[in-house]
Amino acid sequence: MKNKNISPIMKVLTKHFDFKERTTLNRMRENPNAFKILISCLLSLRSRDENTEKVSKKLFAVADTPEEISKIPTKKLEKLIFSSGHYKKKSQTLKHVSEDLIKRFNSKVPSTKEELLSIKGIGQKTANIVLAFAFGELVLPIDIHCHRIPNRLGWIKTKTPEETEKALEKILPKKHWREFNGIFVLFGKTICQPISPWCSKCPIEKYCPKINVGKRR
Ligand code: SF4
């Protein structure tokens, strides 16, 4: 942890990125409903946060239980979630996940990573989001931003989000785990963007060695 400036960086970023501005999924943990969090997470994949919020609201107004979603005709479901992108694939996943929850888990979202990962369509990130935001577990959901930024900061040197999760578990003090995803997703969307990050506006610029950062603003 030496020389990585993790504590000062987390202090600055926590202050900079207010909880109220966090992603829809982050905010859902205030009043957790595991099924809604799981479905919103599946809808959020490869989609913008504004869309996730809009589409989730639209869908939950019609159906917000595994039984209700499994009964929606496929065409109607596709139409409801159309603007989240990849709507055909997502509607299949939503149907399958709902049916599996009914069949194997008594219509309840399971609370262990092993069980969550046993459902087709639920990957590592989604499982960790559900565990963290629905069940309050101390885990690190890692998306592209949570993977890219700690590498740029020189905290870790990893090739995949899975490697990043394991590496961060070793160096990030647990007191930061709950807020890490929310802060880094927002940071990655607004400042430390994948291409040409805004280093000139970055609140932690002085701590950052900018590993493998090419063009920047
Ligand atoms: S200085 Fe640039 S590369 Fe480093 S964290 Fe900030 S925006 Fe990202």
PDB file of C-alpha atoms and ligand atoms in Angstrom:
ATOM      1  CA  MET A   1       0.000   0.000   0.000  1.00  0.00           C
ATOM      2  CA  LYS A   2       3.124   2.111   0.405  1.00  0.00           C
ATOM      3  CA  ASN A   3       3.414   5.104  -1.947  1.00  0.00           C
ATOM      4  CA  LYS A   4       0.149   4.343  -3.678  1.00  0.00           C
ATOM      5  CA  ASN A   5      -1.590   7.221  -1.884  1.00  0.00           C
ATOM      6  CA  ILE A   6      -4.766   5.179  -1.566  1.00  0.00           C
ATOM      7  CA  SER A   7      -6.003   6.969   1.557  1.00  0.00           C
ATOM      8  CA  PRO A   8      -5.544  10.559   0.324  1.00  0.00           C
ATOM      9  CA  ILE A   9      -6.985   9.637  -3.080  1.00  0.00           C
ATOM     10  CA  MET A  10     -10.070   8.012  -1.548  1.00  0.00           C
ATOM     11  CA  LYS A  11     -10.504  10.985   0.767  1.00  0.00           C
ATOM     12  CA  VAL A  12     -10.476  13.480  -2.120  1.00  0.00           C
ATOM     13  CA  LEU A  13     -12.727  11.360  -4.362  1.00  0.00           C
ATOM     14  CA  THR A  14     -15.260  10.628  -1.606  1.00  0.00           C
ATOM     15  CA  LYS A  15     -15.656  14.355  -1.055  1.00  0.00           C
ATOM     16  CA  HIS A  16     -15.796  15.107  -4.770  1.00  0.00           C
ATOM     17  CA  PHE A  17     -18.454  12.554  -5.796  1.00  0.00           C
ATOM     18  CA  ASP A  18     -21.566  13.061  -3.739  1.00  0.00           C
ATOM     19  CA  PHE A  19     -23.691   9.987  -2.966  1.00  0.00           C
ATOM     20  CA  LYS A  20     -26.817  11.639  -4.419  1.00  0.00           C
ATOM     21  CA  GLU A  21     -25.137  11.862  -7.819  1.00  0.00           C
ATOM     22  CA  ARG A  22     -24.182   8.195  -7.910  1.00  0.00           C
ATOM     23  CA  THR A  23     -25.580   5.728 -10.433  1.00  0.00           C
ATOM     24  CA  THR A  24     -29.140   4.443 -10.235  1.00  0.00           C
ATOM     25  CA  LEU A  25     -27.923   1.091  -8.942  1.00  0.00           C
ATOM     26  CA  ASN A  26     -25.865   2.689  -6.204  1.00  0.00           C
ATOM     27  CA  ARG A  27     -28.836   4.715  -5.038  1.00  0.00           C
ATOM     28  CA  MET A  28     -31.098   1.641  -5.035  1.00  0.00           C
ATOM     29  CA  ARG A  29     -29.210   0.303  -2.035  1.00  0.00           C
ATOM     30  CA  GLU A  30     -30.882   2.975   0.138  1.00  0.00           C
ATOM     31  CA  ASN A  31     -34.143   1.046  -0.079  1.00  0.00           C
ATOM     32  CA  PRO A  32     -33.016  -2.368  -1.269  1.00  0.00           C
ATOM     33  CA  ASN A  33     -35.210  -4.755  -3.211  1.00  0.00           C
ATOM     34  CA  ALA A  34     -32.934  -7.586  -4.355  1.00  0.00           C
ATOM     35  CA  PHE A  35     -35.022  -8.524  -7.388  1.00  0.00           C
ATOM     36  CA  LYS A  36     -35.247  -4.948  -8.674  1.00  0.00           C
ATOM     37  CA  ILE A  37     -31.511  -4.433  -8.117  1.00  0.00           C
ATOM     38  CA  LEU A  38     -30.745  -7.627 -10.030  1.00  0.00           C
ATOM     39  CA  ILE A  39     -33.027  -6.703 -12.938  1.00  0.00           C
ATOM     40  CA  SER A  40     -31.741  -3.101 -13.113  1.00  0.00           C
ATOM     41  CA  CYS A  41     -28.189  -4.400 -13.112  1.00  0.00           C
ATOM     42  CA  LEU A  42     -28.952  -6.715 -16.038  1.00  0.00           C
ATOM     43  CA  LEU A  43     -30.591  -3.799 -17.864  1.00  0.00           C
ATOM     44  CA  SER A  44     -27.610  -1.539 -17.162  1.00  0.00           C
ATOM     45  CA  LEU A  45     -25.112  -3.725 -19.027  1.00  0.00           C
ATOM     46  CA  ARG A  46     -23.715  -1.755 -21.978  1.00  0.00           C
ATOM     47  CA  SER A  47     -26.244   1.017 -21.358  1.00  0.00           C
ATOM     48  CA  ARG A  48     -26.134   4.602 -20.107  1.00  0.00           C
ATOM     49  CA  ASP A  49     -27.205   5.245 -16.537  1.00  0.00           C
ATOM     50  CA  GLU A  50     -30.052   7.592 -17.552  1.00  0.00           C
ATOM     51  CA  ASN A  51     -31.460   4.789 -19.695  1.00  0.00           C
ATOM     52  CA  THR A  52     -31.201   2.253 -16.904  1.00  0.00           C
ATOM     53  CA  GLU A  53     -33.218   4.465 -14.595  1.00  0.00           C
ATOM     54  CA  LYS A  54     -35.867   5.228 -17.223  1.00  0.00           C
ATOM     55  CA  VAL A  55     -36.229   1.668 -18.474  1.00  0.00           C
ATOM     56  CA  SER A  56     -36.265   0.173 -14.969  1.00  0.00           C
ATOM     57  CA  LYS A  57     -39.089   2.503 -13.926  1.00  0.00           C
ATOM     58  CA  LYS A  58     -41.055   1.661 -17.056  1.00  0.00           C
ATOM     59  CA  LEU A  59     -40.622  -2.067 -16.554  1.00  0.00           C
ATOM     60  CA  PHE A  60     -41.317  -2.074 -12.802  1.00  0.00           C
ATOM     61  CA  ALA A  61     -44.544  -0.162 -13.363  1.00  0.00           C
ATOM     62  CA  VAL A  62     -45.753  -3.213 -15.311  1.00  0.00           C
ATOM     63  CA  ALA A  63     -43.876  -6.058 -13.621  1.00  0.00           C
ATOM     64  CA  ASP A  64     -41.585  -6.182 -10.604  1.00  0.00           C
ATOM     65  CA  THR A  65     -41.585  -9.815  -9.493  1.00  0.00           C
ATOM     66  CA  PRO A  66     -40.147 -12.959 -11.113  1.00  0.00           C
ATOM     67  CA  GLU A  67     -43.677 -14.253 -11.750  1.00  0.00           C
ATOM     68  CA  GLU A  68     -44.812 -11.037 -13.423  1.00  0.00           C
ATOM     69  CA  ILE A  69     -41.730 -10.766 -15.639  1.00  0.00           C
ATOM     70  CA  SER A  70     -41.899 -14.420 -16.646  1.00  0.00           C
ATOM     71  CA  LYS A  71     -45.509 -13.918 -17.760  1.00  0.00           C
ATOM     72  CA  ILE A  72     -44.958 -10.830 -19.940  1.00  0.00           C
ATOM     73  CA  PRO A  73     -45.153 -11.781 -23.630  1.00  0.00           C
ATOM     74  CA  THR A  74     -41.653 -11.561 -25.144  1.00  0.00           C
ATOM     75  CA  LYS A  75     -42.619  -8.900 -27.704  1.00  0.00           C
ATOM     76  CA  LYS A  76     -44.104  -6.704 -24.973  1.00  0.00           C
ATOM     77  CA  LEU A  77     -41.012  -7.136 -22.791  1.00  0.00           C
ATOM     78  CA  GLU A  78     -38.728  -6.249 -25.708  1.00  0.00           C
ATOM     79  CA  LYS A  79     -40.756  -3.103 -26.307  1.00  0.00           C
ATOM     80  CA  LEU A  80     -40.625  -2.105 -22.641  1.00  0.00           C
ATOM     81  CA  ILE A  81     -36.846  -2.409 -22.408  1.00  0.00           C
ATOM     82  CA  PHE A  82     -36.044  -1.363 -25.988  1.00  0.00           C
ATOM     83  CA  SER A  83     -34.136   1.821 -25.101  1.00  0.00           C
ATOM     84  CA  SER A  84     -31.678  -0.013 -22.819  1.00  0.00           C
ATOM     85  CA  GLY A  85     -30.054  -1.470 -25.960  1.00  0.00           C
ATOM     86  CA  HIS A  86     -29.413  -5.135 -26.772  1.00  0.00           C
ATOM     87  CA  TYR A  87     -33.092  -5.530 -25.950  1.00  0.00           C
ATOM     88  CA  LYS A  88     -33.574  -8.957 -27.516  1.00  0.00           C
ATOM     89  CA  LYS A  89     -30.722 -10.551 -25.574  1.00  0.00           C
ATOM     90  CA  LYS A  90     -31.691  -8.709 -22.395  1.00  0.00           C
ATOM     91  CA  SER A  91     -35.319  -9.782 -22.616  1.00  0.00           C
ATOM     92  CA  GLN A  92     -34.201 -13.425 -22.940  1.00  0.00           C
ATOM     93  CA  THR A  93     -31.947 -13.006 -19.919  1.00  0.00           C
ATOM     94  CA  LEU A  94     -34.681 -11.343 -17.845  1.00  0.00           C
ATOM     95  CA  LYS A  95     -37.083 -14.168 -18.691  1.00  0.00           C
ATOM     96  CA  HIS A  96     -34.569 -16.909 -17.980  1.00  0.00           C
ATOM     97  CA  VAL A  97     -33.383 -15.368 -14.701  1.00  0.00           C
ATOM     98  CA  SER A  98     -36.990 -14.873 -13.509  1.00  0.00           C
ATOM     99  CA  GLU A  99     -37.946 -18.446 -14.417  1.00  0.00           C
ATOM    100  CA  ASP A 100     -34.862 -19.863 -12.704  1.00  0.00           C
ATOM    101  CA  LEU A 101     -35.586 -17.858  -9.552  1.00  0.00           C
ATOM    102  CA  ILE A 102     -39.128 -19.279  -9.486  1.00  0.00           C
ATOM    103  CA  LYS A 103     -37.984 -22.826 -10.188  1.00  0.00           C
ATOM    104  CA  ARG A 104     -34.901 -23.119  -8.008  1.00  0.00           C
ATOM    105  CA  PHE A 105     -35.039 -20.354  -5.425  1.00  0.00           C
ATOM    106  CA  ASN A 106     -38.691 -20.038  -4.438  1.00  0.00           C
ATOM    107  CA  SER A 107     -38.890 -16.706  -6.319  1.00  0.00           C
ATOM    108  CA  LYS A 108     -36.250 -15.153  -4.054  1.00  0.00           C
ATOM    109  CA  VAL A 109     -32.907 -13.721  -5.153  1.00  0.00           C
ATOM    110  CA  PRO A 110     -30.232 -15.902  -3.501  1.00  0.00           C
ATOM    111  CA  SER A 111     -27.733 -14.190  -1.233  1.00  0.00           C
ATOM    112  CA  THR A 112     -24.567 -16.151  -1.964  1.00  0.00           C
ATOM    113  CA  LYS A 113     -22.174 -15.585  -4.844  1.00  0.00           C
ATOM    114  CA  GLU A 114     -22.117 -19.279  -5.691  1.00  0.00           C
ATOM    115  CA  GLU A 115     -25.903 -19.448  -6.102  1.00  0.00           C
ATOM    116  CA  LEU A 116     -26.072 -16.171  -8.033  1.00  0.00           C
ATOM    117  CA  LEU A 117     -23.385 -17.344 -10.458  1.00  0.00           C
ATOM    118  CA  SER A 118     -25.261 -20.615 -10.961  1.00  0.00           C
ATOM    119  CA  ILE A 119     -28.010 -18.657 -12.772  1.00  0.00           C
ATOM    120  CA  LYS A 120     -27.290 -18.295 -16.489  1.00  0.00           C
ATOM    121  CA  GLY A 121     -26.966 -14.610 -17.398  1.00  0.00           C
ATOM    122  CA  ILE A 122     -25.533 -13.524 -14.034  1.00  0.00           C
ATOM    123  CA  GLY A 123     -21.808 -12.805 -14.168  1.00  0.00           C
ATOM    124  CA  GLN A 124     -19.248 -11.796 -11.598  1.00  0.00           C
ATOM    125  CA  LYS A 125     -20.049  -8.064 -11.700  1.00  0.00           C
ATOM    126  CA  THR A 126     -23.815  -8.518 -11.455  1.00  0.00           C
ATOM    127  CA  ALA A 127     -23.412 -11.007  -8.595  1.00  0.00           C
ATOM    128  CA  ASN A 128     -21.218  -8.568  -6.678  1.00  0.00           C
ATOM    129  CA  ILE A 129     -23.611  -5.659  -7.311  1.00  0.00           C
ATOM    130  CA  VAL A 130     -26.481  -7.718  -5.882  1.00  0.00           C
ATOM    131  CA  LEU A 131     -24.420  -8.863  -2.892  1.00  0.00           C
ATOM    132  CA  ALA A 132     -23.194  -5.328  -2.182  1.00  0.00           C
ATOM    133  CA  PHE A 133     -26.308  -3.249  -2.875  1.00  0.00           C
ATOM    134  CA  ALA A 134     -29.101  -5.669  -1.974  1.00  0.00           C
ATOM    135  CA  PHE A 135     -27.528  -7.648   0.868  1.00  0.00           C
ATOM    136  CA  GLY A 136     -25.013  -5.110   2.195  1.00  0.00           C
ATOM    137  CA  GLU A 137     -22.039  -7.460   1.789  1.00  0.00           C
ATOM    138  CA  LEU A 138     -18.525  -6.112   1.641  1.00  0.00           C
ATOM    139  CA  VAL A 139     -17.536  -7.064  -1.908  1.00  0.00           C
ATOM    140  CA  LEU A 140     -16.047  -5.109  -4.788  1.00  0.00           C
ATOM    141  CA  PRO A 141     -18.206  -4.942  -7.935  1.00  0.00           C
ATOM    142  CA  ILE A 142     -15.726  -4.258 -10.754  1.00  0.00           C
ATOM    143  CA  ASP A 143     -16.803  -2.738 -14.052  1.00  0.00           C
ATOM    144  CA  ILE A 144     -14.606  -1.248 -16.795  1.00  0.00           C
ATOM    145  CA  HIS A 145     -14.063   2.007 -14.856  1.00  0.00           C
ATOM    146  CA  CYS A 146     -13.211   0.222 -11.590  1.00  0.00           C
ATOM    147  CA  HIS A 147     -10.734  -1.875 -13.580  1.00  0.00           C
ATOM    148  CA  ARG A 148      -9.131   0.896 -15.673  1.00  0.00           C
ATOM    149  CA  ILE A 149      -8.591   3.653 -13.104  1.00  0.00           C
ATOM    150  CA  PRO A 150      -6.698   1.743 -10.368  1.00  0.00           C
ATOM    151  CA  ASN A 151      -4.359   0.553 -13.152  1.00  0.00           C
ATOM    152  CA  ARG A 152      -3.770   4.129 -14.314  1.00  0.00           C
ATOM    153  CA  LEU A 153      -3.144   5.144 -10.716  1.00  0.00           C
ATOM    154  CA  GLY A 154      -0.506   2.426 -10.406  1.00  0.00           C
ATOM    155  CA  TRP A 155      -2.357   0.761  -7.529  1.00  0.00           C
ATOM    156  CA  ILE A 156      -2.439  -2.521  -9.404  1.00  0.00           C
ATOM    157  CA  LYS A 157      -1.261  -4.060 -12.660  1.00  0.00           C
ATOM    158  CA  THR A 158      -4.003  -6.314 -13.972  1.00  0.00           C
ATOM    159  CA  LYS A 159      -5.449  -7.434 -17.285  1.00  0.00           C
ATOM    160  CA  THR A 160      -9.055  -8.328 -16.432  1.00  0.00           C
ATOM    161  CA  PRO A 161     -11.784  -7.123 -14.025  1.00  0.00           C
ATOM    162  CA  GLU A 162     -11.528 -10.508 -12.260  1.00  0.00           C
ATOM    163  CA  GLU A 163      -7.810  -9.986 -11.614  1.00  0.00           C
ATOM    164  CA  THR A 164      -8.572  -6.426 -10.504  1.00  0.00           C
ATOM    165  CA  GLU A 165     -11.109  -7.613  -7.941  1.00  0.00           C
ATOM    166  CA  LYS A 166      -8.577  -9.990  -6.387  1.00  0.00           C
ATOM    167  CA  ALA A 167      -5.752  -7.426  -6.469  1.00  0.00           C
ATOM    168  CA  LEU A 168      -7.885  -4.658  -4.927  1.00  0.00           C
ATOM    169  CA  GLU A 169      -9.107  -6.978  -2.192  1.00  0.00           C
ATOM    170  CA  LYS A 170      -5.478  -7.148  -1.055  1.00  0.00           C
ATOM    171  CA  ILE A 171      -4.611  -3.442  -1.100  1.00  0.00           C
ATOM    172  CA  LEU A 172      -7.793  -1.399  -0.662  1.00  0.00           C
ATOM    173  CA  PRO A 173      -8.653  -0.890   3.020  1.00  0.00           C
ATOM    174  CA  LYS A 174     -12.086  -2.380   3.761  1.00  0.00           C
ATOM    175  CA  LYS A 175     -13.452   0.950   4.980  1.00  0.00           C
ATOM    176  CA  HIS A 176     -13.471   2.054   1.294  1.00  0.00           C
ATOM    177  CA  TRP A 177     -15.115  -1.021  -0.207  1.00  0.00           C
ATOM    178  CA  ARG A 178     -18.728   0.120   0.172  1.00  0.00           C
ATOM    179  CA  GLU A 179     -18.198   3.372  -1.714  1.00  0.00           C
ATOM    180  CA  PHE A 180     -15.513   2.247  -4.157  1.00  0.00           C
ATOM    181  CA  ASN A 181     -17.787   1.165  -7.030  1.00  0.00           C
ATOM    182  CA  GLY A 182     -20.046   4.210  -6.892  1.00  0.00           C
ATOM    183  CA  ILE A 183     -17.157   6.659  -6.766  1.00  0.00           C
ATOM    184  CA  PHE A 184     -15.066   5.040  -9.486  1.00  0.00           C
ATOM    185  CA  VAL A 185     -17.962   4.536 -11.907  1.00  0.00           C
ATOM    186  CA  LEU A 186     -18.851   8.213 -11.651  1.00  0.00           C
ATOM    187  CA  PHE A 187     -15.197   9.247 -11.825  1.00  0.00           C
ATOM    188  CA  GLY A 188     -14.680   7.112 -14.944  1.00  0.00           C
ATOM    189  CA  LYS A 189     -17.748   8.488 -16.662  1.00  0.00           C
ATOM    190  CA  THR A 190     -17.013  12.126 -16.012  1.00  0.00           C
ATOM    191  CA  ILE A 191     -13.248  12.659 -15.628  1.00  0.00           C
ATOM    192  CA  CYS A 192     -11.018   9.621 -15.971  1.00  0.00           C
ATOM    193  CA  GLN A 193     -12.712   8.575 -19.196  1.00  0.00           C
ATOM    194  CA  PRO A 194     -11.432   5.626 -21.235  1.00  0.00           C
ATOM    195  CA  ILE A 195     -10.168   7.776 -24.121  1.00  0.00           C
ATOM    196  CA  SER A 196      -8.496  11.117 -23.502  1.00  0.00           C
ATOM    197  CA  PRO A 197      -9.157  11.536 -19.756  1.00  0.00           C
ATOM    198  CA  TRP A 198      -9.646  15.023 -18.292  1.00  0.00           C
ATOM    199  CA  CYS A 199      -6.369  15.113 -16.315  1.00  0.00           C
ATOM    200  CA  SER A 200      -6.486  18.935 -16.281  1.00  0.00           C
ATOM    201  CA  LYS A 201      -9.750  18.820 -14.290  1.00  0.00           C
ATOM    202  CA  CYS A 202      -8.857  15.826 -12.149  1.00  0.00           C
ATOM    203  CA  PRO A 203      -9.021  16.329  -8.364  1.00  0.00           C
ATOM    204  CA  ILE A 204      -6.311  13.691  -7.789  1.00  0.00           C
ATOM    205  CA  GLU A 205      -3.998  14.691 -10.642  1.00  0.00           C
ATOM    206  CA  LYS A 206      -1.070  15.327  -8.294  1.00  0.00           C
ATOM    207  CA  TYR A 207      -1.167  11.731  -7.060  1.00  0.00           C
ATOM    208  CA  CYS A 208      -1.519  10.067 -10.463  1.00  0.00           C
ATOM    209  CA  PRO A 209       1.412   8.539 -12.399  1.00  0.00           C
ATOM    210  CA  LYS A 210      -0.953   8.186 -15.424  1.00  0.00           C
ATOM    211  CA  ILE A 211       0.189   4.669 -16.269  1.00  0.00           C
ATOM    212  CA  ASN A 212      -0.487   3.842 -19.936  1.00  0.00           C
ATOM    213  CA  VAL A 213      -2.425   7.071 -20.451  1.00  0.00           C
ATOM    214  CA  GLY A 214      -1.776   8.394 -23.933  1.00  0.00           C
ATOM    215  CA  LYS A 215      -3.726  11.387 -25.164  1.00  0.00           C
ATOM    216  CA  ARG A 216      -5.237  13.435 -22.377  1.00  0.00           C
ATOM    217  CA  ARG A 217      -7.013  16.742 -21.946  1.00  0.00           C
TER     218      ARG A 217
HETATM  219  S1  SF4 B   1      -4.808  12.348 -13.624  1.00  0.00           S
HETATM  220 FE1  SF4 B   1      -5.777  11.663 -15.515  1.00  0.00          FE
HETATM  221  S2  SF4 B   1      -5.327   9.487 -15.673  1.00  0.00           S
HETATM  222 FE2  SF4 B   1      -4.935  10.090 -13.559  1.00  0.00          FE
HETATM  223  S3  SF4 B   1      -6.833   9.639 -12.468  1.00  0.00           S
HETATM  224 FE3  SF4 B   1      -6.917  11.767 -13.111  1.00  0.00          FE
HETATM  225  S4  SF4 B   1      -7.964  11.768 -15.079  1.00  0.00           S
HETATM  226 FE4  SF4 B   1      -7.298   9.659 -14.655  1.00  0.00          FE
END
